[in-house]
Amino acid sequence: MRFQVNRDVFSEAVSFVVKLLPQRNPQPILAGVLIEADGSGLTLSAFDYEASARTTIEATVETPGTILVHGRLLSDIASRLPNAPIEIAVEEDGGITVTCGSARFTLAAMPVEEYPSIPEVSGSSGVVPADDFGTAISQVGFAASRDDVTPVLTGVQLEVSGHSLSLVATDRYRVSLRDVPWDGESVEATALVPARTLLEVGKTFGHAGTIQIAFSGAGDREIIAFTAGNKTVTSLLIKGNFPPVRRLFPEQTDHYAVVNTADLVEAVRRVSLVLDRAAPLRFTFSNDSVTMDASGSEHARASESVDAILSGGDEVTLGLNPQYLIEALGAVKSEFVRVTFTSSDNANKLSPVLITSQTSVDQAGLDSFKYLLQPNLLLR
């Protein structure tokens, strides 16, 4: 095999396919990138049985063929080569040479015949706006659990209904929800996608115009595919029943406070400096302000107030995880935020607060982002 390819195009393609590979893979063969060269150009692929990435690029192919080479090493080399065309060839001894300008590398070939087949997707599909979908992933993905003990909570639930695609994530202490327009087959479909993979999709495809999403497979090999331009990412779905968290969102939202988002973020960051890790921060929402109070173990105390407008009810005092609140405020994407106080039928149970976007002091945001955060018990 022998081909010449643009350095920047090749480097970007290799970087894309290796992003989804784990840093440490128990099977060395899965650390490879498969490069297929034919008359139409190059196809680069990576697969670790759970996620795959594939892209096609233009190249001048002298001798068609297929090679498998260590992905991260090739990515590191390609990103540092001089600004000149790259030539890659298989030598008579089986080694793979990478030549660019006066730089020359010789890499070991990995056995192509041992590499697993890249999954193909041919099921029902639809199209979503890439910018909306990328934003939705950033607004929802961070709320998924990072604890592998409960695998279903490490994923983001995608739900297609009519002309809408919903993204939902929870780690038991919070729930994040966002809808985006769906243009495609009118199917009722759900897919529980690993949050790590979906976050990479959002970063890579967020400015691609549109993204095609397809569902395929059955049983233990259900997969989902995201395609934009010449790039495709597939992911094996997480098996299990996602908790019915939608019913936790309240219908009535009359009792709420409106606060400037940036002012609240900065105040929370300052006041929580004296808190022990994971300790709740006390919030008191009154008619014209929200006051934050913190007491630390080092006999340090802090308090700060931010302007707020309280509507529909009395003053409220509760404890919230400051980091969880800051992450929610970062996802709001609007100048103001609405903090709604929900009610519960159980007088002994704290009710979650609902966080949504607010375009101005008196106008709700246009997107569908919703975030429920469970308050912490405050020690009196």
mmCIF file of C-alpha atoms in Angstrom:
data_model
loop_
_atom_site.group_PDB
_atom_site.id
_atom_site.type_symbol
_atom_site.label_atom_id
_atom_site.label_comp_id
_atom_site.label_asym_id
_atom_site.label_seq_id
_atom_site.Cartn_x
_atom_site.Cartn_y
_atom_site.Cartn_z
ATOM 1 C CA MET A 1 0.000 0.000 0.000
ATOM 2 C CA ARG A 2 1.178 3.524 -0.778
ATOM 3 C CA PHE A 3 -0.607 6.882 -0.715
ATOM 4 C CA GLN A 4 0.002 10.638 -0.348
ATOM 5 C CA VAL A 5 -2.300 12.857 1.708
ATOM 6 C CA ASN A 6 -2.543 16.442 2.962
ATOM 7 C CA ARG A 7 -0.924 16.720 6.406
ATOM 8 C CA ASP A 8 -3.662 18.806 8.081
ATOM 9 C CA VAL A 9 -6.509 16.703 6.658
ATOM 10 C CA PHE A 10 -4.849 13.449 7.717
ATOM 11 C CA SER A 11 -3.946 14.716 11.196
ATOM 12 C CA GLU A 12 -7.523 15.887 11.842
ATOM 13 C CA ALA A 13 -8.946 12.564 10.631
ATOM 14 C CA VAL A 14 -6.654 10.448 12.848
ATOM 15 C CA SER A 15 -7.339 12.697 15.842
ATOM 16 C CA PHE A 16 -11.094 12.292 15.330
ATOM 17 C CA VAL A 17 -11.112 8.481 15.206
ATOM 18 C CA VAL A 18 -8.846 7.994 18.253
ATOM 19 C CA LYS A 19 -10.789 10.382 20.545
ATOM 20 C CA LEU A 20 -13.307 7.727 21.555
ATOM 21 C CA LEU A 21 -10.719 5.042 22.299
ATOM 22 C CA PRO A 22 -10.039 4.460 26.025
ATOM 23 C CA GLN A 23 -6.622 5.554 27.299
ATOM 24 C CA ARG A 24 -5.879 2.013 28.443
ATOM 25 C CA ASN A 25 -7.324 -0.844 26.422
ATOM 26 C CA PRO A 26 -7.160 -4.421 27.765
ATOM 27 C CA GLN A 27 -6.894 -5.702 24.176
ATOM 28 C CA PRO A 28 -3.869 -4.148 22.400
ATOM 29 C CA ILE A 29 -5.420 -4.779 18.973
ATOM 30 C CA LEU A 30 -8.199 -2.282 19.801
ATOM 31 C CA ALA A 31 -5.645 0.512 20.184
ATOM 32 C CA GLY A 32 -5.195 0.447 16.427
ATOM 33 C CA VAL A 33 -6.576 2.670 13.674
ATOM 34 C CA LEU A 34 -7.672 0.856 10.527
ATOM 35 C CA ILE A 35 -6.690 2.687 7.318
ATOM 36 C CA GLU A 36 -8.240 1.471 4.043
ATOM 37 C CA ALA A 37 -6.924 3.006 0.823
ATOM 38 C CA ASP A 38 -8.682 2.634 -2.533
ATOM 39 C CA GLY A 39 -9.393 4.636 -5.669
ATOM 40 C CA SER A 40 -11.827 6.952 -3.863
ATOM 41 C CA GLY A 41 -9.413 7.925 -1.055
ATOM 42 C CA LEU A 42 -8.909 6.832 2.556
ATOM 43 C CA THR A 43 -11.255 5.457 5.184
ATOM 44 C CA LEU A 44 -9.995 5.649 8.792
ATOM 45 C CA SER A 45 -11.752 3.703 11.544
ATOM 46 C CA ALA A 46 -11.397 2.881 15.234
ATOM 47 C CA PHE A 47 -13.536 0.487 17.297
ATOM 48 C CA ASP A 48 -13.385 -0.868 20.850
ATOM 49 C CA TYR A 49 -16.565 -3.061 20.745
ATOM 50 C CA GLU A 50 -18.561 -0.293 22.468
ATOM 51 C CA ALA A 51 -17.955 2.810 20.332
ATOM 52 C CA SER A 52 -16.630 3.330 16.838
ATOM 53 C CA ALA A 53 -15.555 6.315 14.747
ATOM 54 C CA ARG A 54 -15.123 6.401 10.984
ATOM 55 C CA THR A 55 -14.231 9.108 8.480
ATOM 56 C CA THR A 56 -13.323 9.324 4.799
ATOM 57 C CA ILE A 57 -10.814 11.777 3.296
ATOM 58 C CA GLU A 58 -9.282 12.479 -0.099
ATOM 59 C CA ALA A 59 -5.859 11.094 -0.906
ATOM 60 C CA THR A 60 -3.720 10.122 -3.894
ATOM 61 C CA VAL A 61 -3.581 6.323 -3.730
ATOM 62 C CA GLU A 62 -0.805 4.674 -5.720
ATOM 63 C CA THR A 63 -1.303 1.172 -4.345
ATOM 64 C CA PRO A 64 -4.596 0.243 -2.612
ATOM 65 C CA GLY A 65 -4.506 -1.734 0.602
ATOM 66 C CA THR A 66 -5.410 -1.902 4.287
ATOM 67 C CA ILE A 67 -3.202 -1.362 7.326
ATOM 68 C CA LEU A 68 -3.696 -1.296 11.097
ATOM 69 C CA VAL A 69 -1.397 0.946 13.127
ATOM 70 C CA HIS A 70 -1.278 2.171 16.725
ATOM 71 C CA GLY A 71 -3.763 5.030 16.809
ATOM 72 C CA ARG A 72 -2.527 7.421 19.486
ATOM 73 C CA LEU A 73 1.077 7.140 18.322
ATOM 74 C CA LEU A 74 0.027 7.890 14.741
ATOM 75 C CA SER A 75 -2.071 10.822 15.944
ATOM 76 C CA ASP A 76 0.852 12.271 17.933
ATOM 77 C CA ILE A 77 3.181 11.895 14.944
ATOM 78 C CA ALA A 78 0.741 13.380 12.420
ATOM 79 C CA SER A 79 0.061 16.430 14.592
ATOM 80 C CA ARG A 80 3.793 17.260 14.789
ATOM 81 C CA LEU A 81 4.889 16.639 11.216
ATOM 82 C CA PRO A 82 6.177 19.584 9.143
ATOM 83 C CA ASN A 83 3.838 21.455 6.793
ATOM 84 C CA ALA A 84 4.233 19.193 3.783
ATOM 85 C CA PRO A 85 2.360 16.272 2.144
ATOM 86 C CA ILE A 86 2.507 12.950 3.977
ATOM 87 C CA GLU A 87 3.397 9.703 2.237
ATOM 88 C CA ILE A 88 2.565 6.405 3.924
ATOM 89 C CA ALA A 89 3.709 3.082 2.517
ATOM 90 C CA VAL A 90 4.065 -0.562 3.505
ATOM 91 C CA GLU A 91 7.647 -1.736 3.000
ATOM 92 C CA GLU A 92 8.764 -5.195 1.933
ATOM 93 C CA ASP A 93 9.575 -6.166 5.513
ATOM 94 C CA GLY A 94 6.021 -5.325 6.573
ATOM 95 C CA GLY A 95 6.888 -2.094 8.382
ATOM 96 C CA ILE A 96 4.867 1.065 7.774
ATOM 97 C CA THR A 97 6.810 4.198 6.839
ATOM 98 C CA VAL A 98 5.447 7.696 7.376
ATOM 99 C CA THR A 99 7.391 10.343 5.415
ATOM 100 C CA CYS A 100 6.817 14.095 5.513
ATOM 101 C CA GLY A 101 9.469 16.474 4.254
ATOM 102 C CA SER A 102 12.748 15.274 5.773
ATOM 103 C CA ALA A 103 10.954 13.512 8.663
ATOM 104 C CA ARG A 104 10.628 9.741 8.435
ATOM 105 C CA PHE A 105 9.032 7.305 10.889
ATOM 106 C CA THR A 106 8.816 3.523 10.733
ATOM 107 C CA LEU A 107 5.909 1.964 12.623
ATOM 108 C CA ALA A 108 5.029 -1.649 13.371
ATOM 109 C CA ALA A 109 2.032 -3.041 11.506
ATOM 110 C CA MET A 110 -0.710 -4.629 13.607
ATOM 111 C CA PRO A 111 -2.537 -7.751 12.298
ATOM 112 C CA VAL A 112 -5.515 -6.510 10.236
ATOM 113 C CA GLU A 113 -7.148 -9.950 10.238
ATOM 114 C CA GLU A 114 -7.562 -9.837 14.036
ATOM 115 C CA TYR A 115 -9.361 -6.481 14.032
ATOM 116 C CA PRO A 116 -13.167 -6.624 14.610
ATOM 117 C CA SER A 117 -15.632 -5.522 11.930
ATOM 118 C CA ILE A 118 -16.831 -1.922 12.251
ATOM 119 C CA PRO A 119 -20.613 -1.906 12.950
ATOM 120 C CA GLU A 120 -22.983 -0.852 10.170
ATOM 121 C CA VAL A 121 -26.267 0.936 10.954
ATOM 122 C CA SER A 122 -29.327 0.584 8.731
ATOM 123 C CA GLY A 123 -32.321 1.221 11.021
ATOM 124 C CA SER A 124 -34.806 4.070 11.426
ATOM 125 C CA SER A 125 -33.287 7.534 11.354
ATOM 126 C CA GLY A 126 -33.876 11.267 11.563
ATOM 127 C CA VAL A 127 -32.064 14.585 11.438
ATOM 128 C CA VAL A 128 -31.466 17.160 14.193
ATOM 129 C CA PRO A 129 -29.931 20.659 14.003
ATOM 130 C CA ALA A 130 -26.285 20.256 15.001
ATOM 131 C CA ASP A 131 -26.054 23.469 17.040
ATOM 132 C CA ASP A 132 -29.217 22.667 19.039
ATOM 133 C CA PHE A 133 -28.115 19.068 19.595
ATOM 134 C CA GLY A 134 -24.601 20.077 20.639
ATOM 135 C CA THR A 135 -25.980 22.626 23.112
ATOM 136 C CA ALA A 136 -28.483 20.101 24.449
ATOM 137 C CA ILE A 137 -25.715 17.557 25.085
ATOM 138 C CA SER A 138 -23.711 20.149 27.043
ATOM 139 C CA GLN A 139 -26.829 21.041 29.056
ATOM 140 C CA VAL A 140 -27.691 17.441 29.930
ATOM 141 C CA GLY A 141 -24.576 15.249 29.791
ATOM 142 C CA PHE A 142 -22.901 16.619 32.931
ATOM 143 C CA ALA A 143 -25.837 15.434 35.083
ATOM 144 C CA ALA A 144 -25.169 11.751 34.278
ATOM 145 C CA SER A 145 -23.523 9.686 37.002
ATOM 146 C CA ARG A 146 -19.788 9.005 36.890
ATOM 147 C CA ASP A 147 -20.172 5.945 39.111
ATOM 148 C CA ASP A 148 -20.111 2.684 37.132
ATOM 149 C CA VAL A 149 -21.865 0.837 39.979
ATOM 150 C CA THR A 150 -25.208 1.777 38.377
ATOM 151 C CA PRO A 151 -24.525 1.679 34.621
ATOM 152 C CA VAL A 152 -27.958 2.990 33.545
ATOM 153 C CA LEU A 153 -27.245 6.278 35.329
ATOM 154 C CA THR A 154 -23.971 6.812 33.422
ATOM 155 C CA GLY A 155 -25.932 7.316 30.204
ATOM 156 C CA VAL A 156 -28.108 9.957 28.596
ATOM 157 C CA GLN A 157 -31.573 8.766 27.611
ATOM 158 C CA LEU A 158 -32.569 9.820 24.082
ATOM 159 C CA GLU A 159 -36.323 9.648 23.420
ATOM 160 C CA VAL A 160 -37.938 10.289 20.025
ATOM 161 C CA SER A 161 -41.623 11.200 20.058
ATOM 162 C CA GLY A 162 -43.291 12.812 17.061
ATOM 163 C CA HIS A 163 -41.170 15.756 15.942
ATOM 164 C CA SER A 164 -39.152 16.029 19.145
ATOM 165 C CA LEU A 165 -35.997 14.385 20.492
ATOM 166 C CA SER A 166 -35.524 14.577 24.274
ATOM 167 C CA LEU A 167 -32.256 14.162 26.176
ATOM 168 C CA VAL A 168 -32.495 13.210 29.870
ATOM 169 C CA ALA A 169 -29.789 12.434 32.451
ATOM 170 C CA THR A 170 -29.734 11.894 36.203
ATOM 171 C CA ASP A 171 -27.362 10.786 38.968
ATOM 172 C CA ARG A 172 -30.170 10.462 41.582
ATOM 173 C CA TYR A 173 -29.507 13.910 43.075
ATOM 174 C CA ARG A 174 -30.403 15.943 39.984
ATOM 175 C CA VAL A 175 -32.174 15.573 36.666
ATOM 176 C CA SER A 176 -31.431 17.472 33.451
ATOM 177 C CA LEU A 177 -33.794 17.599 30.468
ATOM 178 C CA ARG A 178 -33.742 19.275 27.043
ATOM 179 C CA ASP A 179 -35.761 18.830 23.817
ATOM 180 C CA VAL A 180 -34.573 19.481 20.247
ATOM 181 C CA PRO A 181 -36.472 19.312 16.927
ATOM 182 C CA TRP A 182 -36.520 15.908 15.207
ATOM 183 C CA ASP A 183 -37.028 15.676 11.445
ATOM 184 C CA GLY A 184 -37.396 12.118 10.322
ATOM 185 C CA GLU A 185 -39.354 8.935 10.657
ATOM 186 C CA SER A 186 -42.243 9.291 13.091
ATOM 187 C CA VAL A 187 -41.132 6.553 15.482
ATOM 188 C CA GLU A 188 -41.313 6.066 19.216
ATOM 189 C CA ALA A 189 -37.689 5.221 19.992
ATOM 190 C CA THR A 190 -35.443 5.308 23.049
ATOM 191 C CA ALA A 191 -31.690 4.867 23.341
ATOM 192 C CA LEU A 192 -29.553 4.982 26.482
ATOM 193 C CA VAL A 193 -26.192 6.305 25.236
ATOM 194 C CA PRO A 194 -23.006 6.454 27.374
ATOM 195 C CA ALA A 195 -22.578 10.097 28.414
ATOM 196 C CA ARG A 196 -18.836 10.043 27.622
ATOM 197 C CA THR A 197 -19.495 9.104 23.997
ATOM 198 C CA LEU A 198 -22.354 11.570 23.602
ATOM 199 C CA LEU A 199 -20.263 14.446 24.981
ATOM 200 C CA GLU A 200 -17.603 13.736 22.342
ATOM 201 C CA VAL A 201 -20.300 13.715 19.661
ATOM 202 C CA GLY A 202 -21.474 17.121 20.867
ATOM 203 C CA LYS A 203 -17.954 18.576 20.743
ATOM 204 C CA THR A 204 -17.139 17.112 17.322
ATOM 205 C CA PHE A 205 -20.454 17.619 15.490
ATOM 206 C CA GLY A 206 -21.793 20.728 17.240
ATOM 207 C CA HIS A 207 -21.070 23.014 14.255
ATOM 208 C CA ALA A 208 -21.784 20.556 11.448
ATOM 209 C CA GLY A 209 -25.123 21.994 10.288
ATOM 210 C CA THR A 210 -27.202 18.852 10.715
ATOM 211 C CA ILE A 211 -26.628 15.455 12.318
ATOM 212 C CA GLN A 212 -28.274 12.239 11.157
ATOM 213 C CA ILE A 213 -29.152 9.872 13.999
ATOM 214 C CA ALA A 214 -29.977 6.222 13.278
ATOM 215 C CA PHE A 215 -31.084 3.367 15.538
ATOM 216 C CA SER A 216 -30.172 -0.213 14.671
ATOM 217 C CA GLY A 217 -29.670 -3.706 16.026
ATOM 218 C CA ALA A 218 -31.497 -5.747 18.605
ATOM 219 C CA GLY A 219 -30.940 -7.605 21.848
ATOM 220 C CA ASP A 220 -27.484 -7.125 23.312
ATOM 221 C CA ARG A 221 -26.153 -5.377 20.199
ATOM 222 C CA GLU A 222 -28.443 -2.363 19.934
ATOM 223 C CA ILE A 223 -26.460 0.583 18.606
ATOM 224 C CA ILE A 224 -26.970 4.209 17.652
ATOM 225 C CA ALA A 225 -25.111 6.116 14.942
ATOM 226 C CA PHE A 226 -24.432 9.840 14.575
ATOM 227 C CA THR A 227 -23.347 11.046 11.129
ATOM 228 C CA ALA A 228 -22.308 14.523 10.015
ATOM 229 C CA GLY A 229 -20.563 15.125 6.720
ATOM 230 C CA ASN A 230 -17.840 12.517 6.235
ATOM 231 C CA LYS A 231 -17.756 11.425 9.893
ATOM 232 C CA THR A 232 -19.748 8.736 11.724
ATOM 233 C CA VAL A 233 -19.737 7.719 15.393
ATOM 234 C CA THR A 234 -21.559 4.619 16.633
ATOM 235 C CA SER A 235 -22.186 3.546 20.203
ATOM 236 C CA LEU A 236 -23.429 0.388 21.836
ATOM 237 C CA LEU A 237 -26.444 1.226 23.976
ATOM 238 C CA ILE A 238 -26.512 0.696 27.739
ATOM 239 C CA LYS A 239 -28.888 -2.102 28.700
ATOM 240 C CA GLY A 240 -31.374 -1.531 31.514
ATOM 241 C CA ASN A 241 -34.390 0.527 32.478
ATOM 242 C CA PHE A 242 -33.803 4.259 32.847
ATOM 243 C CA PRO A 243 -35.686 5.629 35.906
ATOM 244 C CA PRO A 244 -39.002 7.421 35.163
ATOM 245 C CA VAL A 245 -37.686 10.862 36.102
ATOM 246 C CA ARG A 246 -40.030 12.917 33.905
ATOM 247 C CA ARG A 247 -42.805 12.604 36.481
ATOM 248 C CA LEU A 248 -40.627 14.481 38.975
ATOM 249 C CA PHE A 249 -40.970 17.742 37.021
ATOM 250 C CA PRO A 250 -43.785 19.913 38.433
ATOM 251 C CA GLU A 251 -46.709 21.209 36.384
ATOM 252 C CA GLN A 252 -47.317 24.354 38.463
ATOM 253 C CA THR A 253 -44.460 26.851 38.744
ATOM 254 C CA ASP A 254 -45.971 29.851 40.543
ATOM 255 C CA HIS A 255 -43.481 30.177 43.410
ATOM 256 C CA TYR A 256 -40.085 31.206 42.024
ATOM 257 C CA ALA A 257 -37.191 33.635 42.159
ATOM 258 C CA VAL A 258 -35.439 35.327 39.220
ATOM 259 C CA VAL A 259 -31.710 36.099 39.575
ATOM 260 C CA ASN A 260 -28.939 37.333 37.282
ATOM 261 C CA THR A 261 -27.082 34.160 36.272
ATOM 262 C CA ALA A 262 -23.510 35.496 36.237
ATOM 263 C CA ASP A 263 -23.941 37.355 39.548
ATOM 264 C CA LEU A 264 -25.274 34.216 41.239
ATOM 265 C CA VAL A 265 -22.462 32.017 39.862
ATOM 266 C CA GLU A 266 -19.747 34.369 41.124
ATOM 267 C CA ALA A 267 -21.346 34.732 44.557
ATOM 268 C CA VAL A 268 -21.765 30.973 44.979
ATOM 269 C CA ARG A 269 -18.124 30.407 44.032
ATOM 270 C CA ARG A 270 -16.902 32.968 46.558
ATOM 271 C CA VAL A 271 -19.066 31.964 49.505
ATOM 272 C CA SER A 272 -18.519 28.211 49.031
ATOM 273 C CA LEU A 273 -14.731 28.659 49.409
ATOM 274 C CA VAL A 274 -15.070 28.200 53.190
ATOM 275 C CA LEU A 275 -17.264 25.092 52.928
ATOM 276 C CA ASP A 276 -16.096 21.566 53.587
ATOM 277 C CA ARG A 277 -16.291 19.350 50.545
ATOM 278 C CA ALA A 278 -19.855 18.215 49.742
ATOM 279 C CA ALA A 279 -21.334 20.435 52.476
ATOM 280 C CA PRO A 280 -24.489 22.286 51.393
ATOM 281 C CA LEU A 281 -24.634 26.038 50.985
ATOM 282 C CA ARG A 282 -27.523 27.830 52.725
ATOM 283 C CA PHE A 283 -29.699 29.960 50.456
ATOM 284 C CA THR A 284 -32.384 32.361 51.666
ATOM 285 C CA PHE A 285 -34.635 33.703 48.924
ATOM 286 C CA SER A 286 -36.527 36.832 49.992
ATOM 287 C CA ASN A 287 -38.520 39.535 48.181
ATOM 288 C CA ASP A 288 -35.560 41.470 46.802
ATOM 289 C CA SER A 289 -32.484 39.257 47.249
ATOM 290 C CA VAL A 290 -30.986 35.818 47.691
ATOM 291 C CA THR A 291 -28.510 35.483 50.549
ATOM 292 C CA MET A 292 -25.880 32.749 50.736
ATOM 293 C CA ASP A 293 -24.372 31.710 54.088
ATOM 294 C CA ALA A 294 -21.553 29.219 54.696
ATOM 295 C CA SER A 295 -19.736 27.963 57.791
ATOM 296 C CA GLY A 296 -16.542 25.967 57.422
ATOM 297 C CA SER A 297 -14.667 23.635 59.767
ATOM 298 C CA GLU A 298 -11.751 26.071 60.037
ATOM 299 C CA HIS A 299 -13.952 28.552 61.910
ATOM 300 C CA ALA A 300 -14.362 30.481 58.669
ATOM 301 C CA ARG A 301 -17.671 32.018 57.685
ATOM 302 C CA ALA A 302 -18.909 33.771 54.568
ATOM 303 C CA SER A 303 -22.101 35.398 53.363
ATOM 304 C CA GLU A 304 -23.171 37.391 50.308
ATOM 305 C CA SER A 305 -26.408 38.698 48.845
ATOM 306 C CA VAL A 306 -27.449 39.077 45.207
ATOM 307 C CA ASP A 307 -30.461 40.952 43.860
ATOM 308 C CA ALA A 308 -33.431 38.708 43.180
ATOM 309 C CA ILE A 309 -37.176 38.983 42.588
ATOM 310 C CA LEU A 310 -39.396 36.518 44.473
ATOM 311 C CA SER A 311 -42.873 35.757 43.122
ATOM 312 C CA GLY A 312 -45.850 33.707 44.208
ATOM 313 C CA GLY A 313 -44.947 32.819 47.790
ATOM 314 C CA ASP A 314 -43.126 33.414 51.061
ATOM 315 C CA GLU A 315 -39.417 33.568 51.839
ATOM 316 C CA VAL A 316 -37.593 30.252 51.295
ATOM 317 C CA THR A 317 -34.512 28.850 53.056
ATOM 318 C CA LEU A 318 -32.837 25.690 51.808
ATOM 319 C CA GLY A 319 -29.457 24.014 51.329
ATOM 320 C CA LEU A 320 -28.048 23.218 47.889
ATOM 321 C CA ASN A 321 -24.901 21.518 46.654
ATOM 322 C CA PRO A 322 -22.924 24.520 45.342
ATOM 323 C CA GLN A 323 -21.089 22.603 42.609
ATOM 324 C CA TYR A 324 -24.300 21.058 41.278
ATOM 325 C CA LEU A 325 -25.898 24.502 41.241
ATOM 326 C CA ILE A 326 -22.935 26.088 39.431
ATOM 327 C CA GLU A 327 -23.040 23.359 36.767
ATOM 328 C CA ALA A 328 -26.754 24.019 36.255
ATOM 329 C CA LEU A 329 -26.222 27.772 36.014
ATOM 330 C CA GLY A 330 -23.523 27.183 33.397
ATOM 331 C CA ALA A 331 -26.038 25.177 31.356
ATOM 332 C CA VAL A 332 -28.777 27.804 31.484
ATOM 333 C CA LYS A 333 -27.275 29.854 28.613
ATOM 334 C CA SER A 334 -29.294 32.989 29.473
ATOM 335 C CA GLU A 335 -28.717 36.289 31.295
ATOM 336 C CA PHE A 336 -31.190 35.430 34.057
ATOM 337 C CA VAL A 337 -32.185 32.188 35.745
ATOM 338 C CA ARG A 338 -35.488 31.163 37.290
ATOM 339 C CA VAL A 339 -35.321 29.072 40.477
ATOM 340 C CA THR A 340 -38.732 27.493 41.094
ATOM 341 C CA PHE A 341 -39.721 25.982 44.447
ATOM 342 C CA THR A 342 -41.781 22.848 43.977
ATOM 343 C CA SER A 343 -44.202 21.315 46.450
ATOM 344 C CA SER A 344 -44.385 17.767 47.752
ATOM 345 C CA ASP A 345 -47.222 15.663 49.126
ATOM 346 C CA ASN A 346 -44.814 14.369 51.767
ATOM 347 C CA ALA A 347 -44.332 17.000 54.475
ATOM 348 C CA ASN A 348 -41.204 15.189 55.740
ATOM 349 C CA LYS A 349 -39.453 15.232 52.366
ATOM 350 C CA LEU A 350 -37.651 18.202 50.838
ATOM 351 C CA SER A 351 -38.944 19.140 47.394
ATOM 352 C CA PRO A 352 -36.486 19.733 44.561
ATOM 353 C CA VAL A 353 -35.912 23.139 43.012
ATOM 354 C CA LEU A 354 -36.471 23.582 39.288
ATOM 355 C CA ILE A 355 -33.932 25.651 37.356
ATOM 356 C CA THR A 356 -34.824 27.072 33.931
ATOM 357 C CA SER A 357 -33.611 29.853 31.645
ATOM 358 C CA GLN A 358 -34.991 33.387 31.866
ATOM 359 C CA THR A 359 -34.366 35.811 28.977
ATOM 360 C CA SER A 360 -35.153 38.859 31.129
ATOM 361 C CA VAL A 361 -36.489 39.591 34.604
ATOM 362 C CA ASP A 362 -40.067 38.995 33.467
ATOM 363 C CA GLN A 363 -39.712 36.730 30.398
ATOM 364 C CA ALA A 364 -39.022 32.992 30.452
ATOM 365 C CA GLY A 365 -36.314 31.563 28.191
ATOM 366 C CA LEU A 366 -37.094 30.116 24.782
ATOM 367 C CA ASP A 367 -35.311 26.768 25.090
ATOM 368 C CA SER A 368 -36.721 23.705 26.837
ATOM 369 C CA PHE A 369 -33.865 23.190 29.311
ATOM 370 C CA LYS A 370 -35.027 22.024 32.753
ATOM 371 C CA TYR A 371 -32.882 21.028 35.720
ATOM 372 C CA LEU A 372 -34.157 19.563 38.996
ATOM 373 C CA LEU A 373 -31.857 19.720 42.010
ATOM 374 C CA GLN A 374 -32.604 17.959 45.283
ATOM 375 C CA PRO A 375 -31.956 20.200 48.325
ATOM 376 C CA ASN A 376 -29.723 19.053 51.203
ATOM 377 C CA LEU A 377 -30.806 18.909 54.814
ATOM 378 C CA LEU A 378 -29.438 21.879 56.737
ATOM 379 C CA LEU A 379 -28.134 21.243 60.237
ATOM 380 C CA ARG A 380 -29.887 23.735 62.480
#
